[in-house]
XYZ file of C-alpha atoms in Angstrom:
164
model
C -3.609 16.057 -28.999
C -0.829 17.023 -26.628
C -0.336 15.396 -23.294
C -0.286 17.573 -20.200
C 3.154 18.389 -18.886
C 4.218 16.116 -16.069
C 4.871 17.891 -12.780
C 8.541 18.585 -12.121
C 8.690 16.159 -9.203
C 7.335 13.334 -11.392
C 9.840 14.126 -14.145
C 12.624 14.074 -11.563
C 11.446 10.703 -10.240
C 11.172 9.217 -13.733
C 14.680 10.477 -14.481
C 16.017 8.966 -11.242
C 14.432 5.597 -12.066
C 15.908 5.710 -15.568
C 19.302 6.572 -14.079
C 19.139 3.583 -11.699
C 18.455 1.328 -14.664
C 21.437 2.704 -16.575
C 23.861 2.828 -13.640
C 23.051 -0.666 -12.385
C 22.607 -2.364 -15.754
C 24.549 -5.586 -15.886
C 24.910 -6.004 -12.117
C 24.714 -9.484 -10.625
C 25.084 -11.137 -7.280
C 28.614 -12.373 -6.626
C 29.253 -15.676 -8.468
C 29.975 -17.434 -5.154
C 26.933 -15.968 -3.365
C 24.947 -18.534 -1.440
C 21.842 -18.604 0.692
C 20.132 -21.466 2.450
C 17.688 -23.448 0.275
C 15.356 -24.090 3.184
C 15.114 -20.440 4.296
C 15.644 -18.336 1.211
C 14.975 -20.268 -1.977
C 16.152 -22.803 -4.488
C 19.417 -23.033 -6.369
C 17.488 -22.070 -9.518
C 16.250 -18.888 -7.837
C 19.742 -18.051 -6.624
C 21.018 -18.552 -10.160
C 18.552 -15.868 -11.343
C 20.357 -13.322 -9.145
C 23.576 -14.143 -10.972
C 22.053 -13.241 -14.347
C 22.118 -9.534 -15.127
C 18.912 -7.604 -15.761
C 16.617 -10.623 -15.474
C 13.241 -9.610 -14.015
C 12.399 -11.374 -10.764
C 8.902 -12.252 -9.665
C 7.644 -10.185 -6.730
C 8.009 -13.025 -4.231
C 11.648 -13.652 -5.167
C 12.361 -9.927 -5.105
C 10.834 -9.757 -1.621
C 12.830 -12.697 -0.269
C 15.995 -11.194 -1.742
C 15.762 -7.763 -0.072
C 14.445 -9.315 3.135
C 17.267 -11.851 3.592
C 19.847 -10.460 6.028
C 22.547 -13.063 5.496
C 23.966 -12.410 2.042
C 27.751 -12.598 1.912
C 27.958 -9.580 -0.403
C 24.904 -7.506 0.508
C 26.024 -4.636 -1.724
C 26.223 -6.804 -4.852
C 22.799 -8.304 -4.180
C 21.251 -4.870 -3.632
C 22.876 -3.480 -6.786
C 21.472 -6.481 -8.691
C 17.869 -5.870 -7.605
C 17.894 -2.089 -7.171
C 16.351 -0.920 -10.478
C 13.480 -3.403 -10.207
C 13.048 -2.809 -6.477
C 12.894 0.979 -6.931
C 10.354 0.707 -9.726
C 8.278 -1.727 -7.694
C 8.398 0.581 -4.678
C 7.283 3.638 -6.656
C 4.357 1.847 -8.285
C 3.142 0.623 -4.915
C 3.401 -3.052 -5.829
C 5.628 -3.615 -2.804
C 3.283 -1.852 -0.407
C 0.311 -3.843 -1.699
C 1.902 -7.137 -0.747
C 4.836 -6.479 1.554
C 4.309 -3.274 3.480
C 7.365 -3.454 5.717
C 9.097 -0.315 4.483
C 11.418 -0.352 7.493
C 12.912 -3.669 6.395
C 13.344 -2.428 2.840
C 15.062 0.714 4.100
C 17.376 -1.429 6.194
C 18.218 -3.496 3.117
C 19.494 -0.271 1.553
C 21.508 0.514 4.691
C 22.923 -3.014 4.993
C 24.024 -2.761 1.357
C 26.180 0.211 2.451
C 25.164 2.157 -0.653
C 26.864 5.346 0.537
C 30.214 3.548 0.257
C 29.671 2.550 -3.375
C 31.440 4.308 -6.234
C 30.315 7.928 -6.602
C 28.057 7.398 -9.628
C 26.232 4.520 -7.952
C 25.738 6.209 -4.588
C 24.636 9.432 -6.303
C 22.013 7.501 -8.289
C 20.616 5.957 -5.095
C 20.621 9.292 -3.273
C 18.854 10.988 -6.181
C 16.245 8.219 -6.335
C 15.471 8.538 -2.619
C 15.260 12.330 -2.833
C 13.169 12.283 -6.000
C 10.740 9.730 -4.584
C 10.366 11.750 -1.383
C 9.828 14.981 -3.317
C 7.259 13.344 -5.574
C 5.443 11.831 -2.608
C 5.213 15.204 -0.876
C 3.897 17.002 -3.966
C 1.506 14.354 -5.287
C -2.026 15.035 -4.002
C -2.694 11.277 -3.928
C 0.646 9.440 -3.678
C 0.669 5.739 -4.428
C 2.676 5.072 -1.256
C 1.722 7.196 1.767
C 4.306 9.762 2.867
C 4.705 8.172 6.298
C 5.737 4.875 4.669
C 8.208 6.565 2.322
C 9.609 8.532 5.274
C 10.269 5.300 7.158
C 12.093 3.805 4.180
C 14.252 6.826 3.358
C 15.108 7.342 7.031
C 16.227 3.730 7.434
C 18.100 3.815 4.118
C 20.054 6.946 5.040
C 20.255 6.625 8.818
C 18.858 10.113 9.367
C 15.474 11.793 9.456
C 16.559 15.446 9.421
C 16.914 16.103 5.666
C 13.602 14.375 4.979
C 11.740 16.425 7.568
C 13.485 19.584 6.365
C 12.121 18.903 2.866
């Protein structure tokens, strides 16, 4: 039995997710990163962000992208990006935490466009692939209007997304 061929947009998205995993493998929060125990989480949870490739539970992932006061926002975003992207695409974020605007701002605050070329290209490809997949999927997991909010906040522009 052969499996049906995946649509091109889905293959592109899967490839972009794989690329994020490869490009950001081994990333951690800065060793001196700190966040308030009473507002963000425990020292044990913070220590998890300083261990590469360790899966975070959904609540910790949420508190991490939502916190605006990281010293090195870029390092924190790079640390969680593969898991965050996968969680976004599967709709697990939208099920529990539907504030796509805040997630998009987390991308923007991480200044991903200023990262080394390979890293910023991987993020840009992920956003474009997710948008393309959302527009071509007859029943997308995350509604197009929610994805549009996220990609617009993440990139600071709506034009290329509407043009697509």
